[in-house]
PDB file of C-alpha atoms in Angstrom:
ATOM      1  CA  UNK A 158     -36.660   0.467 -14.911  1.00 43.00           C
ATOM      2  CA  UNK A 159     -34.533   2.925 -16.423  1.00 45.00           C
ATOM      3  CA  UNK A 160     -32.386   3.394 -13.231  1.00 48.00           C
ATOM      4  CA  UNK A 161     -31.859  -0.008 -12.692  1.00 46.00           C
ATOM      5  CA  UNK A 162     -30.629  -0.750 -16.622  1.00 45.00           C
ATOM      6  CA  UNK A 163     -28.269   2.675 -15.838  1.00 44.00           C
ATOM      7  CA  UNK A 164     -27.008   1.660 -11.993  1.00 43.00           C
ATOM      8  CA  UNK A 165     -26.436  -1.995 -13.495  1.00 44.00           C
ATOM      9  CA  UNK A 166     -24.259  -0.447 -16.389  1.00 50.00           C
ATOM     10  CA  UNK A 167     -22.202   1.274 -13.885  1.00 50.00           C
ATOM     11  CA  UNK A 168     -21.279  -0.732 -10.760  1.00 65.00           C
ATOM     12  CA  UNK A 169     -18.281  -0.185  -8.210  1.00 87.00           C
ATOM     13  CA  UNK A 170     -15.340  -1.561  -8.784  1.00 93.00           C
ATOM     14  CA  UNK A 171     -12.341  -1.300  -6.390  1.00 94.00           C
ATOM     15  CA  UNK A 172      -8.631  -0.904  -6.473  1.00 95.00           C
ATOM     16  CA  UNK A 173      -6.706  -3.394  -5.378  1.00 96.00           C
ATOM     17  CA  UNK A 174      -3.147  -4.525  -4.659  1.00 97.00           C
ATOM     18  CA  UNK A 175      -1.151  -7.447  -4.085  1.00 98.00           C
ATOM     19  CA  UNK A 176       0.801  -7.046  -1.445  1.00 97.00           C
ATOM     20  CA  UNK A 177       4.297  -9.139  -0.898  1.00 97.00           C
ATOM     21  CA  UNK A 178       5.779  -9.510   3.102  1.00 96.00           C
ATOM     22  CA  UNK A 179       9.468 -10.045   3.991  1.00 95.00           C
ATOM     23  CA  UNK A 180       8.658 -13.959   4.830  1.00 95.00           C
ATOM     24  CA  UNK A 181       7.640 -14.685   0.779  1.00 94.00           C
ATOM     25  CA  UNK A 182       3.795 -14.583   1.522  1.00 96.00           C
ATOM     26  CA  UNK A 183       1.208 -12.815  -0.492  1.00 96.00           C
ATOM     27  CA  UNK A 184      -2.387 -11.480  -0.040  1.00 95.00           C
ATOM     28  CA  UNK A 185      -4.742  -9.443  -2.225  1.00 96.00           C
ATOM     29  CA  UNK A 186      -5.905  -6.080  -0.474  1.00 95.00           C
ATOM     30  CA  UNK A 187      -8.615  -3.112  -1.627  1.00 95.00           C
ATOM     31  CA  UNK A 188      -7.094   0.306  -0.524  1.00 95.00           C
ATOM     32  CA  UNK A 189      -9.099   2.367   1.626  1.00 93.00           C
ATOM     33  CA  UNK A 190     -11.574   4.023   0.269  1.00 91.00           C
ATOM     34  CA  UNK A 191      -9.713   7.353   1.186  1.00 91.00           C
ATOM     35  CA  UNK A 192      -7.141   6.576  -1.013  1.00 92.00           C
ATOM     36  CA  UNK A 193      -9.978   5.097  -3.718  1.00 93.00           C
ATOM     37  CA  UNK A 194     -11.022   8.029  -5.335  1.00 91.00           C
ATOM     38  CA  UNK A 195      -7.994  10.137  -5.853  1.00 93.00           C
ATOM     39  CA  UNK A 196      -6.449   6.573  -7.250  1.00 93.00           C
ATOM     40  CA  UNK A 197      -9.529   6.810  -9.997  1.00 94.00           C
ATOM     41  CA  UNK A 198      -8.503  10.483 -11.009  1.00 92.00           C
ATOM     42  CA  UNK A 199      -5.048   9.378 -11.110  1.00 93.00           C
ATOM     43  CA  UNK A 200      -5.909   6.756 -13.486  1.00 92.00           C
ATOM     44  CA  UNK A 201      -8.028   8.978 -15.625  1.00 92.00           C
ATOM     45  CA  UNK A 202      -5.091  11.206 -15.789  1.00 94.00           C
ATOM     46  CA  UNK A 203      -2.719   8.425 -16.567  1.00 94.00           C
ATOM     47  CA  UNK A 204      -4.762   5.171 -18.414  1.00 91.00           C
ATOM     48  CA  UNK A 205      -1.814   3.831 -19.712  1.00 92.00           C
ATOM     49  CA  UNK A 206       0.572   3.771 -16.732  1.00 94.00           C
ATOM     50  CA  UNK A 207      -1.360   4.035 -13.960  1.00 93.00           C
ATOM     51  CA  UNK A 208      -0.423   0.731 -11.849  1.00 94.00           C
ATOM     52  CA  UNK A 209       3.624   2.290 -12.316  1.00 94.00           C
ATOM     53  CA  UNK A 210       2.774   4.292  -9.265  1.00 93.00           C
ATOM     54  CA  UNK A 211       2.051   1.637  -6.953  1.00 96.00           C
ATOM     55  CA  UNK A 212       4.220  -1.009  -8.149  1.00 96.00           C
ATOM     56  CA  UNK A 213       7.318  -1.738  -6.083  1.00 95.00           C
ATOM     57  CA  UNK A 214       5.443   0.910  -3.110  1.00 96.00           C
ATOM     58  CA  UNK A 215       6.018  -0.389   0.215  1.00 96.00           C
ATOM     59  CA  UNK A 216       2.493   0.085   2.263  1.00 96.00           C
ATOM     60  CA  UNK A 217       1.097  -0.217   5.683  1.00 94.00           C
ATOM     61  CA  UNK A 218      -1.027  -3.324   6.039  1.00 93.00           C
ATOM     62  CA  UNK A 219      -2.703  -4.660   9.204  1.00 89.00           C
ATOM     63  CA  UNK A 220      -1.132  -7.763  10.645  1.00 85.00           C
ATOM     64  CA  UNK A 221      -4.732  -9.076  12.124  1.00 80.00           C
ATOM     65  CA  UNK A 222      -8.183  -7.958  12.487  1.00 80.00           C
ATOM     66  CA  UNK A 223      -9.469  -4.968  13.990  1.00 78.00           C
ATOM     67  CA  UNK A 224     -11.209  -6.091  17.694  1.00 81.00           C
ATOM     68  CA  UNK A 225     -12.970  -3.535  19.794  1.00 83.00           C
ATOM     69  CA  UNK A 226     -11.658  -0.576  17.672  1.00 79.00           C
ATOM     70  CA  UNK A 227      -8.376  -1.682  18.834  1.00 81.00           C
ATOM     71  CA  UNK A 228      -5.926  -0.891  16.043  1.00 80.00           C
ATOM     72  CA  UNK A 229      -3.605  -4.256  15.135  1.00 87.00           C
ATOM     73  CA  UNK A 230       0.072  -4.000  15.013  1.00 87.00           C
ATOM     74  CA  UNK A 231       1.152  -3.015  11.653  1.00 89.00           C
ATOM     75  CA  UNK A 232       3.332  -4.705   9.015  1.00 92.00           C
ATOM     76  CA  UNK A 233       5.088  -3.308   5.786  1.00 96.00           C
ATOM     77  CA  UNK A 234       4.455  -5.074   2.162  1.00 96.00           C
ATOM     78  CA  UNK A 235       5.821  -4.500  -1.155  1.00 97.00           C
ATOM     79  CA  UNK A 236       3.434  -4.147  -3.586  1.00 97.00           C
ATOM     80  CA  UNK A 237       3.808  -6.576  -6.564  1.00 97.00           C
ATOM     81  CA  UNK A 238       0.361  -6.195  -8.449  1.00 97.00           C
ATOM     82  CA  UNK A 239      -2.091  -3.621  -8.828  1.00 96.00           C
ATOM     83  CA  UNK A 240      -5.458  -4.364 -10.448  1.00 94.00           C
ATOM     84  CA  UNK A 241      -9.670  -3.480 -10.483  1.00 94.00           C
ATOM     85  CA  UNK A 242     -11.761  -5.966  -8.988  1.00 94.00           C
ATOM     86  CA  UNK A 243     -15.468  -5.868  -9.543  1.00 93.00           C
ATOM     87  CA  UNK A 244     -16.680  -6.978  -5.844  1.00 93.00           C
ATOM     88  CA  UNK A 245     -15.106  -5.660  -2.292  1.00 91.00           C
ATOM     89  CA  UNK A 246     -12.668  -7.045  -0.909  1.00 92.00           C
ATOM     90  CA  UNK A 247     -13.105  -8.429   3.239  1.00 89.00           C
ATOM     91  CA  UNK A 248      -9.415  -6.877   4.255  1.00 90.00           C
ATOM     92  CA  UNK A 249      -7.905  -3.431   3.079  1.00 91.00           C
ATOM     93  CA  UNK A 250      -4.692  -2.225   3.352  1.00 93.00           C
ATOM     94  CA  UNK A 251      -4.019   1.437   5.058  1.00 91.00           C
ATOM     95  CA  UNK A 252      -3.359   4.678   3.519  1.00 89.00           C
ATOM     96  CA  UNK A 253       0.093   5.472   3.857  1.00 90.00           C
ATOM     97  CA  UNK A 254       2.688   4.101   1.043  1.00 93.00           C
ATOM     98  CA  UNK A 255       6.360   4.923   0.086  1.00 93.00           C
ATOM     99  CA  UNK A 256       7.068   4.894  -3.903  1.00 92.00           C
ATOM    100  CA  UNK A 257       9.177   2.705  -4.993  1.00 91.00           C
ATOM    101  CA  UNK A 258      11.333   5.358  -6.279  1.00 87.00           C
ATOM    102  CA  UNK A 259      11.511   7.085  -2.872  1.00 86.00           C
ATOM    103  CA  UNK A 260      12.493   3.658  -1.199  1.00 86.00           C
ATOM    104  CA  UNK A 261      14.582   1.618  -3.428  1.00 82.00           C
ATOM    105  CA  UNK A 262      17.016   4.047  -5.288  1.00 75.00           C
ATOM    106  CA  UNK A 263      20.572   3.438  -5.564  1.00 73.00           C
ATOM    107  CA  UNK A 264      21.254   6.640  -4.028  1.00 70.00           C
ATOM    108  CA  UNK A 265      19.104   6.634  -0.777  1.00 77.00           C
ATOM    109  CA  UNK A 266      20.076   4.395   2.105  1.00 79.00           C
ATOM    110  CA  UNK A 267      18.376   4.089   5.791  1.00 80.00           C
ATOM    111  CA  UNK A 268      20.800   6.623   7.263  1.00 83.00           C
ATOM    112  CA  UNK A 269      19.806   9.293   5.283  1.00 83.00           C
ATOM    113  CA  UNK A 270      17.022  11.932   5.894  1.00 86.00           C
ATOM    114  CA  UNK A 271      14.835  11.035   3.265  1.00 86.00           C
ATOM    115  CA  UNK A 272      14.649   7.534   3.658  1.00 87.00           C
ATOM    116  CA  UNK A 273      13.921   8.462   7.314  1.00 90.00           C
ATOM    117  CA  UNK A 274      10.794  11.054   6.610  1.00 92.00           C
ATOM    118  CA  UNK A 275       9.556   8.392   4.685  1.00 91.00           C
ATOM    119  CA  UNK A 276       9.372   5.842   7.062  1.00 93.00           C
ATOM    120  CA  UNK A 277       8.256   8.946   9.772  1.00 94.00           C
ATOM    121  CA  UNK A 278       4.953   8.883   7.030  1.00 94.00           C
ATOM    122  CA  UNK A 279       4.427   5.263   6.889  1.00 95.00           C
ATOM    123  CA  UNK A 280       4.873   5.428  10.834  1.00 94.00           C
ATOM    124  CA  UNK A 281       1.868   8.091  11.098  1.00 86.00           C
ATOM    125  CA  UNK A 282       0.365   8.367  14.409  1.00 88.00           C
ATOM    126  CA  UNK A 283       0.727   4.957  15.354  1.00 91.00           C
ATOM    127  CA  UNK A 284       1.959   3.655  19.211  1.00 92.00           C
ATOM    128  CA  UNK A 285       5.191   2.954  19.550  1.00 95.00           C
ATOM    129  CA  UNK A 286       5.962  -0.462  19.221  1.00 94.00           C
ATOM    130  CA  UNK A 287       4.131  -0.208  15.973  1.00 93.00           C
ATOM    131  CA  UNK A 288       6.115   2.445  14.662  1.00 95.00           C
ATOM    132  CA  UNK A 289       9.114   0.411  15.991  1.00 95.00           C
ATOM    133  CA  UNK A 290       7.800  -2.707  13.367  1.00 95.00           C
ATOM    134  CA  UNK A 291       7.320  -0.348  10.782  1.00 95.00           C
ATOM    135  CA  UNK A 292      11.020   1.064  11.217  1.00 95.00           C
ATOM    136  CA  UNK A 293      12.197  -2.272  11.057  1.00 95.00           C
ATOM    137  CA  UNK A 294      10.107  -3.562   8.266  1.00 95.00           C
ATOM    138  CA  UNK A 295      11.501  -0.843   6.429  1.00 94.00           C
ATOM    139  CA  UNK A 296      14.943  -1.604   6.869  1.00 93.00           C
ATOM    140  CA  UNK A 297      14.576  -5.588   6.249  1.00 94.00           C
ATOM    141  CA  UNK A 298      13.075  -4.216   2.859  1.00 94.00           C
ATOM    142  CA  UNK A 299      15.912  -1.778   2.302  1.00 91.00           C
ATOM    143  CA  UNK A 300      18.615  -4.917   2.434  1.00 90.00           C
ATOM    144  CA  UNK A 301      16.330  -6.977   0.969  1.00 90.00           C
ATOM    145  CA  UNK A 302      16.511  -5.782  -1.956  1.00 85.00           C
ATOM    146  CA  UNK A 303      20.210  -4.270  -1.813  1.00 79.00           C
ATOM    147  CA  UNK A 304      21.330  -7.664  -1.084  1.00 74.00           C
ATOM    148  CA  UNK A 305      19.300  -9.921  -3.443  1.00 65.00           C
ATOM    149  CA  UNK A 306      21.166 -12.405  -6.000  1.00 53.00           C
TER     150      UNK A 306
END
């Protein structure tokens, strides 16, 4: 009895994201659970600010569902919400994210070397015509929001 009034007291909860595509629409995501845990210390570390880091990150997310351990093609959102959510969520995003900071400031543009190690990392060890859609993701985010009203 004791266990159970302790392990009720402390359930899972998940991180989870909001995630924004280049045609306008939105879906909720959990992050994997190798990025779960360091995301807890992180907001141990920073409980006032914590959701700063993410916001504005652009992030790998799968544009289907995974068939016969066959990897879908991959798309790039913009995170626009970060929150705790008490139950799993069915679809996760992947591991690899770019900062808003390192993506979006005035002085880094797509034909520069740091803009293009970052999109190298959000490309990771994917097949080619995924890392092409990454690439090009990246870019339609880039002028997105260099060229917004």
């Amino acid at each position: 009895m004791v266990g159970g009034i302790f392990m009720s007291r402390f359930k899972k909860k998940y991180i989870a994201v909001r995630v924004s595509y280049l045609n306008g629409k939105q879906v909720e995501l959990q992050l994997p659970k190798d990025l779960q845990k360091p995301m807890w210390h992180y907001i141990h570390e920073h409980p006032h600010d914590w959701q700063q880091l993410l916001l504005g990150a652009l992030i790998n997310t799968p544009a289907g569902k995974y068939r016969n351990r066959k990897v879908p093609l991959m798309k790039v959102g913009k995170i626009c919400a970060v929150f705790i959510k008490n139950k799993a969520l069915p679809n996760r995003s992947r591991g690899q994210f770019i900062t808003a900071d390192k993506w979006q400031s005035p002085l880094i543009n797509p034909w520069q070397a740091a803009f293009k190690q970052n999109v190298r990392f959000l490309q990771h060890d994917y097949p080619p015509l995924h890392k092409y859609l990454i690439a090009k993701d990246c870019l339609l985010w880039w002028l997105k929001t260099k060229w917004r009203p």
